[in-house]
Amino acid sequence: MITRRTLMAGLAAAAALPRWAYAAAPADGVDPALVQFIKGLPKSEYHVHLEGTLEAEMKFALARRNGLGLPFADVAAMKASYNYHDLASFLAIYYDGMKVLLKEQDFRDLAYAYLARAAAQNVIYTEMFFDPQEHLKRGVPMEAVIMGITRARREAETMLGIRSQLILCFVRDSSAESAMAALDAALPFKQYLVGVGLDSDEAGHPPEKFAAHFAKARANGLHVTAHCDIDQPGTLTNIRTALVDLKVDRIDHGGNIVQSPELVAIAKQRNMYFTVCPTFSGTLRKGLDQPVDVVRAMLDAGLKVTISSDDPAYMASEYINDVLLRAVTRSNLSRAELAQIARNGFEAAWLPEADKRLLLARLDAYLASV
C-alpha cells in the first residue's frame, strides 16, 4: 500500500528537523491563502490528552496554588527540560508534569485553557482524553477529576461555543487491575463520559489485556478506542486485534496499517477512522528501506484520517492549526484533502447523526464561502 508518491513524501519528511527541534514558524513556505483557509476551517479534534496540554506557565501557577515546589528556576528552564527522543522518554516527562494537578479547580482550569485555545483556532467540537489512574494513585478522587473537567466543558460551550466530550484512557503499562479500578470509580459519573481508550507504553501491553475493560465500558454505553502507536513491537498484530477481535470504534495513530493490505481492507470495510498526530508520530521507519510519511501514506491508501495535536504543551506548544500547517508541507496536502480531513473529523464524532449533520453543515457553509 506504500506508493512511490508516499515514499517521496517520506524522504522529504525525513530531511526535516526532528519533532523536538523545529525552529521555523509552521506557516513558513505555505501559500498565505492556504494559511487563511486553515485558520477559518471549522475543525474537530479527537486525539488530545488533556494532561498533555498542561503548559509550563500553568504548572507554575498550580504549583504555587497547591503549595508545591518545582525543580526549575522558571518557565524557560522547565521547557528546556522537555528533551525526549522516543515514547518512553516522552512519557517520563509527561507523567512527572501532571503531579501539580490535585484539586477539582485544577482540572477545571486545565480543561478550560485547552478548550479556549482550541476554540480560538476554530475547533468547534472535540473529544478529549484524560488519564485518571495517574491521579488516583496520588490520592486525587475520581469525582474531582471528572467534575472539574465537566465544569470546564460546560463553561466553554456556553462562553466559547465549543462542544466537547470526554474519553477515559487506561494507562496500559499499569496493571489491568488498576485500570479496572479506575473504570469502576468512573462509572458513577458515566453520564459525563463518551468512551474509553488506551494510551501510554504499548510494548508488552497489547490491546487484549483490556478486553474485559472494553466489554464493561460497552455494557455501560461507552465507545472504545485504542492507541496503536507507530513502529511498536507487534504493531500489526495489535492493530489486527483492535480491529477484528475487540472491534474498536476508532484507532488512535495506527499508521503502520499501510504495511498490510489485508488490514487496510478490513479498516475500509469497517469504515474505521484514525486519529493521526503527525507532530509526534508522523513517520514510519522500522523495517523500511526509506522512511514513509504517515498522513500521506494513509490518505493514498484510502483510509479515513483525522488530524490532532496529541500533547501540544510538550510539542513546542503547537495546537491544531500549527499541526495542520506543518502537515501541508510535510505530507503535501491539498486544499481538497484538508477539507476532506475536516469532514472525516465530523463524521467520526461520537454524536447522534442529527448533531453530526449540524457540524457538517457548518463545514459545508464555510467551504462554499471560500
CSV table of C-alpha atoms in Angstrom, one decimal:
chain,number,residue,atom,x,y,z
A,1,MET,CA,0.0,0.0,0.0
A,2,ILE,CA,3.1,2.3,0.0
A,3,THR,CA,3.2,4.2,-3.3
A,4,ARG,CA,6.1,6.0,-4.9
A,5,ARG,CA,4.4,9.3,-4.0
A,6,THR,CA,4.3,8.2,-0.4
A,7,LEU,CA,8.0,7.2,-0.4
A,8,MET,CA,8.9,10.6,-1.9
A,9,ALA,CA,6.9,12.4,0.7
A,10,GLY,CA,8.6,10.3,3.4
A,11,LEU,CA,12.0,11.2,2.1
A,12,ALA,CA,11.1,14.9,2.3
A,13,ALA,CA,9.8,14.4,5.8
A,14,ALA,CA,12.9,12.6,6.9
A,15,ALA,CA,15.0,15.5,5.7
A,16,ALA,CA,13.1,17.9,8.1
A,17,LEU,CA,14.3,18.6,11.6
A,18,PRO,CA,13.2,16.1,14.3
A,19,ARG,CA,9.9,16.9,16.0
A,20,TRP,CA,11.5,18.5,19.1
A,21,ALA,CA,13.9,20.7,17.2
A,22,TYR,CA,11.7,22.8,14.9
A,23,ALA,CA,12.8,26.4,14.6
A,24,ALA,CA,10.8,27.9,11.7
A,25,ALA,CA,7.2,29.0,12.1
A,26,PRO,CA,4.7,26.4,10.9
A,27,ALA,CA,3.4,28.7,8.2
A,28,ASP,CA,6.8,29.3,6.6
A,29,GLY,CA,6.6,28.4,2.9
A,30,VAL,CA,2.9,27.8,2.9
A,31,ASP,CA,0.7,29.8,0.5
A,32,PRO,CA,-0.8,32.6,2.5
A,33,ALA,CA,-4.2,31.9,1.1
A,34,LEU,CA,-4.0,28.3,2.3
A,35,VAL,CA,-2.9,29.6,5.8
A,36,GLN,CA,-6.1,31.6,5.9
A,37,PHE,CA,-8.1,28.7,4.7
A,38,ILE,CA,-6.8,26.5,7.5
A,39,LYS,CA,-7.4,29.2,10.2
A,40,GLY,CA,-11.0,29.6,9.1
A,41,LEU,CA,-11.7,25.9,8.6
A,42,PRO,CA,-14.2,24.5,11.2
A,43,LYS,CA,-12.4,21.6,12.9
A,44,SER,CA,-12.7,18.8,15.3
A,45,GLU,CA,-10.0,17.2,17.4
A,46,TYR,CA,-10.1,13.6,18.9
A,47,HIS,CA,-6.5,12.8,19.8
A,48,VAL,CA,-5.6,15.3,22.5
A,49,HIS,CA,-4.5,14.4,26.0
A,50,LEU,CA,-5.7,17.0,28.5
A,51,GLU,CA,-2.7,16.4,30.7
A,52,GLY,CA,-0.6,16.9,27.6
A,53,THR,CA,-2.0,20.4,27.2
A,54,LEU,CA,-0.6,21.4,30.6
A,55,GLU,CA,1.6,24.4,29.7
A,56,ALA,CA,4.7,25.3,31.7
A,57,GLU,CA,3.1,28.6,32.8
A,58,MET,CA,0.1,26.8,34.3
A,59,LYS,CA,2.3,24.2,36.0
A,60,PHE,CA,4.0,27.0,37.9
A,61,ALA,CA,0.6,28.6,38.7
A,62,LEU,CA,-0.9,25.3,40.0
A,63,ALA,CA,2.3,24.5,42.0
A,64,ARG,CA,2.0,27.9,43.8
A,65,ARG,CA,-1.7,27.4,44.5
A,66,ASN,CA,-1.1,23.9,45.8
A,67,GLY,CA,2.0,24.7,47.8
A,68,LEU,CA,4.3,22.6,45.7
A,69,GLY,CA,7.9,23.2,44.8
A,70,LEU,CA,9.2,22.7,41.2
A,71,PRO,CA,12.8,21.9,40.3
A,72,PHE,CA,13.0,24.6,37.8
A,73,ALA,CA,14.0,28.3,38.1
A,74,ASP,CA,11.5,29.5,35.6
A,75,VAL,CA,9.3,28.6,32.6
A,76,ALA,CA,12.2,28.7,30.2
A,77,ALA,CA,14.1,26.2,32.3
A,78,MET,CA,11.1,23.9,32.5
A,79,LYS,CA,10.6,23.9,28.8
A,80,ALA,CA,14.3,23.3,28.2
A,81,SER,CA,13.8,20.0,30.1
A,82,TYR,CA,11.3,18.7,27.6
A,83,ASN,CA,14.1,16.7,25.9
A,84,TYR,CA,12.8,13.3,24.7
A,85,HIS,CA,13.8,11.0,21.8
A,86,ASP,CA,11.2,8.2,22.0
A,87,LEU,CA,7.9,7.3,23.6
A,88,ALA,CA,9.4,6.1,26.9
A,89,SER,CA,11.5,9.2,27.4
A,90,PHE,CA,8.4,11.4,26.5
A,91,LEU,CA,6.2,9.6,28.9
A,92,ALA,CA,8.6,10.1,31.8
A,93,ILE,CA,8.3,13.9,31.3
A,94,TYR,CA,4.6,13.7,30.7
A,95,TYR,CA,3.7,11.8,33.9
A,96,ASP,CA,6.0,13.9,36.1
A,97,GLY,CA,4.4,17.1,34.8
A,98,MET,CA,0.9,16.2,35.9
A,99,LYS,CA,1.8,16.0,39.6
A,100,VAL,CA,0.6,19.6,40.1
A,101,LEU,CA,-3.0,18.5,39.4
A,102,LEU,CA,-4.6,17.9,42.8
A,103,LYS,CA,-7.9,19.7,43.1
A,104,GLU,CA,-11.2,19.9,41.1
A,105,GLN,CA,-10.3,23.5,40.3
A,106,ASP,CA,-7.0,22.4,38.8
A,107,PHE,CA,-8.7,20.1,36.4
A,108,ARG,CA,-11.3,22.8,35.5
A,109,ASP,CA,-8.5,25.3,34.8
A,110,LEU,CA,-6.5,22.8,32.7
A,111,ALA,CA,-9.5,21.8,30.6
A,112,TYR,CA,-10.8,25.3,30.1
A,113,ALA,CA,-7.3,26.5,29.0
A,114,TYR,CA,-7.2,23.8,26.3
A,115,LEU,CA,-10.8,24.5,25.2
A,116,ALA,CA,-10.1,28.2,24.9
A,117,ARG,CA,-7.0,27.6,22.8
A,118,ALA,CA,-8.9,25.1,20.6
A,119,ALA,CA,-11.9,27.5,20.2
A,120,ALA,CA,-9.5,30.3,19.1
A,121,GLN,CA,-8.3,28.0,16.3
A,122,ASN,CA,-11.8,27.3,15.2
A,123,VAL,CA,-12.2,23.8,16.7
A,124,ILE,CA,-16.0,23.6,17.2
A,125,TYR,CA,-16.0,20.0,18.6
A,126,THR,CA,-13.5,17.9,20.5
A,127,GLU,CA,-13.3,14.6,22.3
A,128,MET,CA,-10.5,14.8,24.9
A,129,PHE,CA,-8.5,12.0,26.6
A,130,PHE,CA,-7.6,12.0,30.3
A,131,ASP,CA,-5.5,9.6,32.5
A,132,PRO,CA,-7.3,9.1,35.8
A,133,GLN,CA,-5.0,6.2,37.0
A,134,GLU,CA,-2.2,8.6,37.4
A,135,HIS,CA,-4.3,10.9,39.6
A,136,LEU,CA,-5.9,8.2,41.6
A,137,LYS,CA,-2.6,6.8,42.7
A,138,ARG,CA,-1.7,10.3,44.1
A,139,GLY,CA,-4.9,10.2,46.1
A,140,VAL,CA,-6.9,12.5,43.9
A,141,PRO,CA,-10.6,11.4,43.9
A,142,MET,CA,-12.2,10.5,40.5
A,143,GLU,CA,-15.0,12.9,41.2
A,144,ALA,CA,-12.6,15.8,41.4
A,145,VAL,CA,-11.0,14.9,38.1
A,146,ILE,CA,-14.2,14.3,36.1
A,147,MET,CA,-16.3,17.1,37.6
A,148,GLY,CA,-13.5,19.6,37.3
A,149,ILE,CA,-13.2,18.8,33.6
A,150,THR,CA,-17.0,18.7,33.2
A,151,ARG,CA,-17.3,22.3,34.7
A,152,ALA,CA,-14.8,23.5,32.1
A,153,ARG,CA,-16.7,21.8,29.3
A,154,ARG,CA,-20.0,23.4,30.3
A,155,GLU,CA,-18.4,26.8,30.7
A,156,ALA,CA,-16.5,26.6,27.4
A,157,GLU,CA,-19.6,25.5,25.5
A,158,THR,CA,-21.6,28.5,26.9
A,159,MET,CA,-18.8,31.1,26.7
A,160,LEU,CA,-16.8,30.0,23.7
A,161,GLY,CA,-19.2,27.9,21.6
A,162,ILE,CA,-17.0,24.8,21.6
A,163,ARG,CA,-18.7,21.5,22.2
A,164,SER,CA,-16.7,18.7,23.9
A,165,GLN,CA,-16.9,15.1,25.3
A,166,LEU,CA,-14.5,13.1,27.5
A,167,ILE,CA,-12.7,9.8,27.0
A,168,LEU,CA,-11.2,7.9,29.9
A,169,CYS,CA,-7.9,6.4,28.9
A,170,PHE,CA,-6.4,3.3,30.6
A,171,VAL,CA,-2.6,3.6,31.2
A,172,ARG,CA,-1.8,0.4,29.5
A,173,ASP,CA,1.6,-0.2,31.2
A,174,SER,CA,0.0,-0.1,34.6
A,175,SER,CA,-1.8,-3.2,35.8
A,176,ALA,CA,-5.1,-4.4,34.4
A,177,GLU,CA,-6.4,-4.3,37.9
A,178,SER,CA,-5.7,-0.6,38.4
A,179,ALA,CA,-7.3,0.1,35.1
A,180,MET,CA,-10.5,-1.8,36.1
A,181,ALA,CA,-10.5,0.1,39.4
A,182,ALA,CA,-10.3,3.3,37.6
A,183,LEU,CA,-13.2,2.3,35.3
A,184,ASP,CA,-15.3,1.2,38.3
A,185,ALA,CA,-14.5,4.6,40.0
A,186,ALA,CA,-15.6,6.4,36.9
A,187,LEU,CA,-18.8,4.6,36.1
A,188,PRO,CA,-20.9,6.5,38.7
A,189,PHE,CA,-20.1,9.5,36.5
A,190,LYS,CA,-20.6,7.8,33.2
A,191,GLN,CA,-23.0,10.4,32.0
A,192,TYR,CA,-20.0,12.7,31.7
A,193,LEU,CA,-18.0,10.3,29.6
A,194,VAL,CA,-18.4,9.3,25.9
A,195,GLY,CA,-15.8,6.5,25.7
A,196,VAL,CA,-12.7,4.7,27.0
A,197,GLY,CA,-9.3,4.3,25.3
A,198,LEU,CA,-5.8,3.0,25.7
A,199,ASP,CA,-2.6,5.1,25.9
A,200,SER,CA,0.9,5.1,27.3
A,201,ASP,CA,3.6,2.5,26.5
A,202,GLU,CA,2.3,-0.2,24.2
A,203,ALA,CA,5.3,-2.5,24.3
A,204,GLY,CA,4.3,-5.7,26.2
A,205,HIS,CA,0.8,-4.4,26.8
A,206,PRO,CA,-1.3,-5.5,23.8
A,207,PRO,CA,-5.0,-4.4,23.4
A,208,GLU,CA,-6.3,-7.8,24.5
A,209,LYS,CA,-5.1,-7.0,28.0
A,210,PHE,CA,-8.1,-4.7,28.2
A,211,ALA,CA,-10.8,-6.9,26.6
A,212,ALA,CA,-12.8,-7.1,29.9
A,213,HIS,CA,-12.5,-3.4,30.4
A,214,PHE,CA,-13.8,-2.7,26.9
A,215,ALA,CA,-16.7,-5.1,27.4
A,216,LYS,CA,-17.7,-3.4,30.7
A,217,ALA,CA,-17.4,0.0,29.1
A,218,ARG,CA,-19.6,-1.0,26.2
A,219,ALA,CA,-22.1,-2.6,28.6
A,220,ASN,CA,-22.3,0.8,30.2
A,221,GLY,CA,-23.0,2.6,26.9
A,222,LEU,CA,-19.5,3.9,26.2
A,223,HIS,CA,-17.5,3.8,22.9
A,224,VAL,CA,-14.0,2.3,22.7
A,225,THR,CA,-10.8,3.4,21.0
A,226,ALA,CA,-7.2,2.3,21.3
A,227,HIS,CA,-3.7,3.7,20.7
A,228,CYS,CA,-1.7,1.7,18.2
A,229,ASP,CA,1.5,3.7,18.2
A,230,ILE,CA,3.9,3.9,15.4
A,231,ASP,CA,6.6,1.3,14.9
A,232,GLN,CA,5.9,-0.6,18.2
A,233,PRO,CA,6.8,-4.3,18.8
A,234,GLY,CA,4.0,-6.3,17.3
A,235,THR,CA,2.2,-3.3,15.9
A,236,LEU,CA,0.4,-5.0,13.1
A,237,THR,CA,-0.8,-7.8,15.4
A,238,ASN,CA,-2.1,-5.1,17.8
A,239,ILE,CA,-3.9,-3.3,15.0
A,240,ARG,CA,-5.5,-6.6,13.9
A,241,THR,CA,-6.6,-7.4,17.5
A,242,ALA,CA,-8.1,-3.9,17.9
A,243,LEU,CA,-9.9,-4.1,14.5
A,244,VAL,CA,-11.0,-7.7,14.4
A,245,ASP,CA,-11.2,-9.1,17.9
A,246,LEU,CA,-12.0,-6.1,20.0
A,247,LYS,CA,-13.8,-4.2,17.3
A,248,VAL,CA,-12.9,-0.8,18.5
A,249,ASP,CA,-14.8,2.2,17.3
A,250,ARG,CA,-11.7,4.2,16.3
A,251,ILE,CA,-7.9,3.8,16.2
A,252,ASP,CA,-5.5,6.4,17.6
A,253,HIS,CA,-2.3,6.7,15.4
A,254,GLY,CA,-2.3,3.3,13.6
A,255,GLY,CA,-0.1,4.4,10.7
A,256,ASN,CA,1.7,1.0,10.4
A,257,ILE,CA,-1.6,-0.3,8.9
A,258,VAL,CA,-0.4,0.8,5.5
A,259,GLN,CA,2.2,-2.0,5.6
A,260,SER,CA,-0.7,-4.6,5.5
A,261,PRO,CA,-3.1,-4.5,2.5
A,262,GLU,CA,-5.3,-7.0,4.3
A,263,LEU,CA,-5.7,-4.8,7.4
A,264,VAL,CA,-6.3,-1.7,5.2
A,265,ALA,CA,-9.1,-3.6,3.5
A,266,ILE,CA,-10.6,-4.6,6.9
A,267,ALA,CA,-10.4,-1.0,8.1
A,268,LYS,CA,-12.2,0.3,5.0
A,269,GLN,CA,-14.9,-2.4,5.3
A,270,ARG,CA,-15.4,-1.3,8.9
A,271,ASN,CA,-15.4,2.4,7.9
A,272,MET,CA,-12.7,2.9,10.5
A,273,TYR,CA,-11.5,6.4,11.4
A,274,PHE,CA,-7.9,7.1,12.5
A,275,THR,CA,-6.8,9.9,14.8
A,276,VAL,CA,-3.4,10.8,13.5
A,277,CYS,CA,-0.9,13.1,15.2
A,278,PRO,CA,1.9,13.9,12.7
A,279,THR,CA,3.8,16.1,15.2
A,280,PHE,CA,4.8,13.1,17.3
A,281,SER,CA,4.0,10.0,15.2
A,282,GLY,CA,4.3,11.3,11.6
A,283,THR,CA,6.9,8.9,10.1
A,284,LEU,CA,7.3,5.2,9.7
A,285,ARG,CA,10.8,3.9,9.8
A,286,LYS,CA,11.0,0.4,11.4
A,287,GLY,CA,11.8,-2.3,8.8
A,288,LEU,CA,11.7,0.1,5.8
A,289,ASP,CA,14.4,1.0,3.4
A,290,GLN,CA,13.1,4.6,3.3
A,291,PRO,CA,11.0,6.5,5.9
A,292,VAL,CA,7.4,7.0,5.0
A,293,ASP,CA,5.1,9.9,5.9
A,294,VAL,CA,2.1,8.6,7.8
A,295,VAL,CA,-0.5,11.0,6.7
A,296,ARG,CA,0.4,10.8,3.1
A,297,ALA,CA,0.6,7.0,3.2
A,298,MET,CA,-2.8,6.7,4.9
A,299,LEU,CA,-4.5,9.1,2.5
A,300,ASP,CA,-3.0,7.3,-0.5
A,301,ALA,CA,-4.3,4.0,0.9
A,302,GLY,CA,-7.8,5.5,1.0
A,303,LEU,CA,-8.1,5.5,4.8
A,304,LYS,CA,-10.2,7.9,6.8
A,305,VAL,CA,-7.7,10.2,8.5
A,306,THR,CA,-8.3,12.9,11.1
A,307,ILE,CA,-5.5,15.1,12.4
A,308,SER,CA,-4.9,16.1,16.0
A,309,SER,CA,-2.3,17.8,18.2
A,310,ASP,CA,-1.7,14.9,20.8
A,311,ASP,CA,0.3,16.6,23.6
A,312,PRO,CA,0.9,20.1,22.4
A,313,ALA,CA,2.3,21.6,25.6
A,314,TYR,CA,5.3,19.2,25.2
A,315,MET,CA,5.5,19.6,21.5
A,316,ALA,CA,6.5,23.3,21.0
A,317,SER,CA,3.0,24.4,22.1
A,318,GLU,CA,1.7,23.6,18.6
A,319,TYR,CA,-2.1,23.2,18.6
A,320,ILE,CA,-4.3,22.2,15.8
A,321,ASN,CA,-3.7,25.0,13.3
A,322,ASP,CA,0.1,24.7,13.7
A,323,VAL,CA,-0.1,20.9,13.2
A,324,LEU,CA,-2.2,21.3,10.0
A,325,LEU,CA,0.1,24.0,8.6
A,326,ARG,CA,3.1,21.7,9.1
A,327,ALA,CA,1.2,18.8,7.6
A,328,VAL,CA,0.6,20.8,4.4
A,329,THR,CA,4.3,20.8,3.7
A,330,ARG,CA,5.3,17.6,5.3
A,331,SER,CA,2.5,15.5,3.7
A,332,ASN,CA,1.9,17.6,0.6
A,333,LEU,CA,-1.7,18.2,1.4
A,334,SER,CA,-4.0,20.0,-1.0
A,335,ARG,CA,-6.9,22.2,0.0
A,336,ALA,CA,-9.3,19.4,-1.1
A,337,GLU,CA,-7.5,17.0,1.2
A,338,LEU,CA,-7.6,19.4,4.1
A,339,ALA,CA,-11.4,19.8,3.6
A,340,GLN,CA,-11.8,16.0,3.5
A,341,ILE,CA,-9.8,15.6,6.7
A,342,ALA,CA,-12.1,18.1,8.3
A,343,ARG,CA,-15.1,16.2,7.0
A,344,ASN,CA,-13.7,12.9,8.3
A,345,GLY,CA,-13.4,14.5,11.7
A,346,PHE,CA,-17.1,15.5,12.0
A,347,GLU,CA,-18.2,12.2,10.5
A,348,ALA,CA,-16.1,10.4,13.2
A,349,ALA,CA,-17.8,12.1,16.1
A,350,TRP,CA,-19.4,10.0,18.8
A,351,LEU,CA,-22.6,12.0,18.5
A,352,PRO,CA,-26.1,11.4,17.3
A,353,GLU,CA,-26.4,11.7,13.5
A,354,ALA,CA,-28.5,14.8,13.7
A,355,ASP,CA,-25.8,16.5,15.7
A,356,LYS,CA,-23.1,15.4,13.2
A,357,ARG,CA,-25.2,16.8,10.3
A,358,LEU,CA,-25.2,20.2,12.1
A,359,LEU,CA,-21.4,20.2,12.4
A,360,LEU,CA,-21.1,19.1,8.7
A,361,ALA,CA,-23.4,21.9,7.7
A,362,ARG,CA,-21.1,24.5,9.3
A,363,LEU,CA,-18.2,23.0,7.4
A,364,ASP,CA,-20.1,23.0,4.1
A,365,ALA,CA,-21.2,26.6,4.6
A,366,TYR,CA,-17.5,27.6,5.1
A,367,LEU,CA,-16.3,25.7,2.1
A,368,ALA,CA,-19.0,27.3,0.0
A,369,SER,CA,-17.9,30.7,1.1
A,370,VAL,CA,-14.2,30.5,0.2
